[in-house]
Short mmCIF file of N, CA and C in Angstrom, two decimals:
data_model
loop_
_atom_site.label_atom_id
_atom_site.label_comp_id
_atom_site.label_asym_id
_atom_site.label_seq_id
_atom_site.Cartn_x
_atom_site.Cartn_y
_atom_site.Cartn_z
N UNK A 1 10.75 -13.78 -4.55
CA UNK A 1 9.44 -13.19 -4.79
C UNK A 1 8.41 -13.73 -3.80
N UNK A 2 8.49 -15.01 -3.47
CA UNK A 2 7.53 -15.60 -2.54
C UNK A 2 7.61 -14.94 -1.17
N UNK A 3 8.83 -14.58 -0.75
CA UNK A 3 9.00 -13.93 0.54
C UNK A 3 8.32 -12.56 0.55
N UNK A 4 8.36 -11.87 -0.57
CA UNK A 4 7.72 -10.56 -0.67
C UNK A 4 6.20 -10.72 -0.64
N UNK A 5 5.69 -11.73 -1.33
CA UNK A 5 4.25 -11.94 -1.38
C UNK A 5 3.68 -12.37 -0.04
N UNK A 6 4.41 -13.18 0.70
CA UNK A 6 3.87 -13.67 1.97
C UNK A 6 3.96 -12.60 3.06
N UNK A 7 5.07 -11.86 3.13
CA UNK A 7 5.21 -10.78 4.10
C UNK A 7 6.47 -9.98 3.75
N UNK A 8 6.27 -8.87 3.10
CA UNK A 8 7.40 -8.07 2.63
C UNK A 8 8.32 -7.63 3.76
N UNK A 9 7.76 -7.49 4.98
CA UNK A 9 8.57 -7.01 6.11
C UNK A 9 9.68 -7.99 6.48
N UNK A 10 9.45 -9.26 6.23
CA UNK A 10 10.46 -10.26 6.56
C UNK A 10 11.26 -10.72 5.36
N UNK A 11 11.03 -10.08 4.21
CA UNK A 11 11.73 -10.50 3.00
C UNK A 11 13.22 -10.18 3.11
N UNK A 12 14.05 -11.11 2.71
CA UNK A 12 15.49 -10.88 2.79
C UNK A 12 15.95 -9.85 1.76
N UNK A 13 17.13 -9.27 1.95
CA UNK A 13 17.65 -8.30 0.98
C UNK A 13 17.71 -8.85 -0.45
N UNK A 14 17.91 -10.16 -0.57
CA UNK A 14 17.98 -10.77 -1.89
C UNK A 14 16.65 -10.67 -2.65
N UNK A 15 15.57 -10.35 -1.94
CA UNK A 15 14.26 -10.22 -2.59
C UNK A 15 14.21 -8.98 -3.46
N UNK A 16 15.15 -8.05 -3.26
CA UNK A 16 15.25 -6.89 -4.13
C UNK A 16 14.45 -5.67 -3.72
N UNK A 17 13.84 -5.69 -2.54
CA UNK A 17 13.10 -4.52 -2.09
C UNK A 17 14.06 -3.44 -1.60
N UNK A 18 13.85 -2.24 -2.08
CA UNK A 18 14.65 -1.11 -1.61
C UNK A 18 14.00 -0.53 -0.36
N UNK A 19 14.71 0.37 0.30
CA UNK A 19 14.12 1.06 1.46
C UNK A 19 12.91 1.88 1.01
N UNK A 20 12.96 2.46 -0.18
CA UNK A 20 11.82 3.21 -0.71
C UNK A 20 10.62 2.27 -0.93
N UNK A 21 10.88 1.07 -1.45
CA UNK A 21 9.80 0.09 -1.63
C UNK A 21 9.15 -0.24 -0.29
N UNK A 22 9.98 -0.46 0.71
CA UNK A 22 9.45 -0.80 2.03
C UNK A 22 8.65 0.36 2.63
N UNK A 23 9.11 1.58 2.45
CA UNK A 23 8.38 2.75 2.94
C UNK A 23 7.02 2.86 2.25
N UNK A 24 7.00 2.62 0.94
CA UNK A 24 5.76 2.68 0.19
C UNK A 24 4.79 1.59 0.65
N UNK A 25 5.30 0.39 0.86
CA UNK A 25 4.44 -0.71 1.31
C UNK A 25 3.93 -0.46 2.73
N UNK A 26 4.77 0.06 3.62
CA UNK A 26 4.32 0.43 4.97
C UNK A 26 3.18 1.44 4.89
N UNK A 27 3.34 2.44 4.03
CA UNK A 27 2.33 3.47 3.83
C UNK A 27 1.02 2.85 3.35
N UNK A 28 1.11 1.99 2.33
CA UNK A 28 -0.08 1.37 1.75
C UNK A 28 -0.80 0.47 2.76
N UNK A 29 -0.04 -0.27 3.55
CA UNK A 29 -0.66 -1.13 4.56
C UNK A 29 -1.39 -0.27 5.60
N UNK A 30 -0.74 0.79 6.07
CA UNK A 30 -1.38 1.66 7.06
C UNK A 30 -2.63 2.31 6.48
N UNK A 31 -2.54 2.79 5.24
CA UNK A 31 -3.70 3.42 4.60
C UNK A 31 -4.85 2.42 4.46
N UNK A 32 -4.54 1.17 4.19
CA UNK A 32 -5.56 0.15 4.05
C UNK A 32 -6.18 -0.24 5.38
N UNK A 33 -5.35 -0.44 6.38
CA UNK A 33 -5.83 -0.97 7.66
C UNK A 33 -6.28 0.10 8.64
N UNK A 34 -5.67 1.28 8.60
CA UNK A 34 -5.96 2.34 9.57
C UNK A 34 -6.03 3.70 8.88
N UNK A 35 -6.94 3.89 7.93
CA UNK A 35 -6.93 5.13 7.16
C UNK A 35 -7.06 6.40 8.01
N UNK A 36 -7.78 6.33 9.11
CA UNK A 36 -7.95 7.52 9.95
C UNK A 36 -6.70 7.85 10.75
N UNK A 37 -5.77 6.92 10.79
CA UNK A 37 -4.53 7.15 11.54
C UNK A 37 -3.44 7.81 10.68
N UNK A 38 -3.72 8.01 9.41
CA UNK A 38 -2.73 8.61 8.51
C UNK A 38 -2.48 10.06 8.92
N UNK A 39 -1.21 10.47 8.84
CA UNK A 39 -0.84 11.84 9.20
C UNK A 39 0.08 12.41 8.12
N UNK A 40 0.37 13.69 8.25
CA UNK A 40 1.33 14.32 7.33
C UNK A 40 2.70 13.68 7.44
N UNK A 41 3.02 13.17 8.61
CA UNK A 41 4.31 12.49 8.78
C UNK A 41 4.42 11.26 7.88
N UNK A 42 3.31 10.59 7.63
CA UNK A 42 3.33 9.43 6.74
C UNK A 42 3.72 9.87 5.32
N UNK A 43 3.15 10.98 4.89
CA UNK A 43 3.49 11.52 3.57
C UNK A 43 4.95 11.98 3.55
N UNK A 44 5.38 12.62 4.61
CA UNK A 44 6.77 13.09 4.68
C UNK A 44 7.75 11.93 4.64
N UNK A 45 7.37 10.81 5.22
CA UNK A 45 8.23 9.62 5.17
C UNK A 45 8.45 9.20 3.72
N UNK A 46 7.40 9.25 2.91
CA UNK A 46 7.56 8.90 1.50
C UNK A 46 8.40 9.94 0.77
N UNK A 47 8.20 11.20 1.08
CA UNK A 47 9.03 12.24 0.44
C UNK A 47 10.50 12.03 0.78
N UNK A 48 10.78 11.73 2.03
CA UNK A 48 12.14 11.48 2.47
C UNK A 48 12.74 10.27 1.76
N UNK A 49 11.88 9.30 1.44
CA UNK A 49 12.33 8.09 0.73
C UNK A 49 12.53 8.35 -0.76
N UNK A 50 12.19 9.57 -1.21
CA UNK A 50 12.44 9.93 -2.60
C UNK A 50 11.21 10.01 -3.49
N UNK A 51 10.02 9.88 -2.92
CA UNK A 51 8.80 9.94 -3.72
C UNK A 51 8.40 11.39 -3.97
N UNK A 52 8.01 11.67 -5.19
CA UNK A 52 7.47 12.99 -5.53
C UNK A 52 6.01 13.05 -5.08
N UNK A 53 5.45 14.25 -5.10
CA UNK A 53 4.04 14.38 -4.75
C UNK A 53 3.16 13.59 -5.71
N UNK A 54 3.52 13.57 -6.99
CA UNK A 54 2.76 12.81 -7.97
C UNK A 54 2.84 11.32 -7.67
N UNK A 55 4.02 10.83 -7.32
CA UNK A 55 4.17 9.42 -6.99
C UNK A 55 3.38 9.05 -5.73
N UNK A 56 3.37 9.95 -4.76
CA UNK A 56 2.59 9.70 -3.53
C UNK A 56 1.11 9.64 -3.87
N UNK A 57 0.66 10.54 -4.72
CA UNK A 57 -0.73 10.50 -5.15
C UNK A 57 -1.04 9.18 -5.85
N UNK A 58 -0.13 8.70 -6.67
CA UNK A 58 -0.32 7.41 -7.34
C UNK A 58 -0.45 6.28 -6.32
N UNK A 59 0.39 6.29 -5.29
CA UNK A 59 0.32 5.26 -4.25
C UNK A 59 -1.04 5.30 -3.55
N UNK A 60 -1.50 6.50 -3.24
CA UNK A 60 -2.80 6.64 -2.57
C UNK A 60 -3.93 6.17 -3.48
N UNK A 61 -3.89 6.55 -4.76
CA UNK A 61 -4.92 6.11 -5.70
C UNK A 61 -4.96 4.60 -5.85
N UNK A 62 -3.82 3.99 -6.08
CA UNK A 62 -3.78 2.55 -6.28
C UNK A 62 -4.24 1.81 -5.02
N UNK A 63 -3.78 2.26 -3.87
CA UNK A 63 -4.19 1.64 -2.61
C UNK A 63 -5.69 1.78 -2.41
N UNK A 64 -6.22 2.97 -2.66
CA UNK A 64 -7.66 3.20 -2.50
C UNK A 64 -8.49 2.39 -3.48
N UNK A 65 -8.05 2.30 -4.73
CA UNK A 65 -8.79 1.53 -5.72
C UNK A 65 -8.81 0.04 -5.36
N UNK A 66 -7.69 -0.50 -4.91
CA UNK A 66 -7.66 -1.90 -4.52
C UNK A 66 -8.57 -2.14 -3.32
N UNK A 67 -8.56 -1.23 -2.37
CA UNK A 67 -9.45 -1.36 -1.22
C UNK A 67 -10.91 -1.35 -1.67
N UNK A 68 -11.23 -0.42 -2.56
CA UNK A 68 -12.60 -0.33 -3.08
C UNK A 68 -13.00 -1.61 -3.80
N UNK A 69 -12.16 -2.07 -4.72
CA UNK A 69 -12.49 -3.27 -5.49
C UNK A 69 -12.61 -4.50 -4.61
N UNK A 70 -11.74 -4.61 -3.60
CA UNK A 70 -11.84 -5.75 -2.70
C UNK A 70 -13.14 -5.72 -1.91
N UNK A 71 -13.55 -4.55 -1.46
CA UNK A 71 -14.80 -4.44 -0.72
C UNK A 71 -16.00 -4.72 -1.63
N UNK A 72 -15.92 -4.26 -2.84
CA UNK A 72 -16.97 -4.53 -3.82
C UNK A 72 -17.10 -6.03 -4.05
N UNK A 73 -15.99 -6.68 -4.29
CA UNK A 73 -16.01 -8.13 -4.52
C UNK A 73 -16.49 -8.88 -3.28
N UNK A 74 -16.01 -8.49 -2.11
CA UNK A 74 -16.44 -9.14 -0.87
C UNK A 74 -17.93 -8.93 -0.64
N UNK A 75 -18.40 -7.71 -0.87
CA UNK A 75 -19.81 -7.39 -0.65
C UNK A 75 -20.74 -8.14 -1.58
N UNK A 76 -20.26 -8.47 -2.76
CA UNK A 76 -21.07 -9.20 -3.73
C UNK A 76 -20.82 -10.69 -3.71
N UNK A 77 -19.90 -11.12 -2.85
CA UNK A 77 -19.60 -12.54 -2.74
C UNK A 77 -18.87 -13.12 -3.95
N UNK A 78 -18.11 -12.26 -4.64
CA UNK A 78 -17.38 -12.72 -5.82
C UNK A 78 -16.15 -13.50 -5.38
N UNK A 79 -16.00 -14.70 -5.91
CA UNK A 79 -14.85 -15.52 -5.61
C UNK A 79 -13.67 -15.07 -6.45
N UNK A 80 -12.48 -15.00 -5.87
CA UNK A 80 -11.31 -14.60 -6.66
C UNK A 80 -10.98 -15.64 -7.74
N UNK A 81 -10.45 -15.15 -8.85
CA UNK A 81 -10.02 -16.06 -9.90
C UNK A 81 -8.74 -16.75 -9.47
N UNK A 82 -8.53 -17.93 -9.95
CA UNK A 82 -7.30 -18.67 -9.60
C UNK A 82 -6.21 -18.35 -10.55
#
């Protein structure tokens, strides 16, 4: 689990991440860091990995909400809980 938390891309197979998990995490990272660079191909990659349109929408919502909440907390100077 620690390997997944520190950097999922380098996590060993024993960490339990599937190829679909990695595709979803790649998508979420790109959406967070480069939202304007997202393309239909990014969505198609998730479909190819087995995600339904509803599941893709869930990934986008969760990623967007976390981005929003992090910016809100950063903007207000809220310290994270331990």
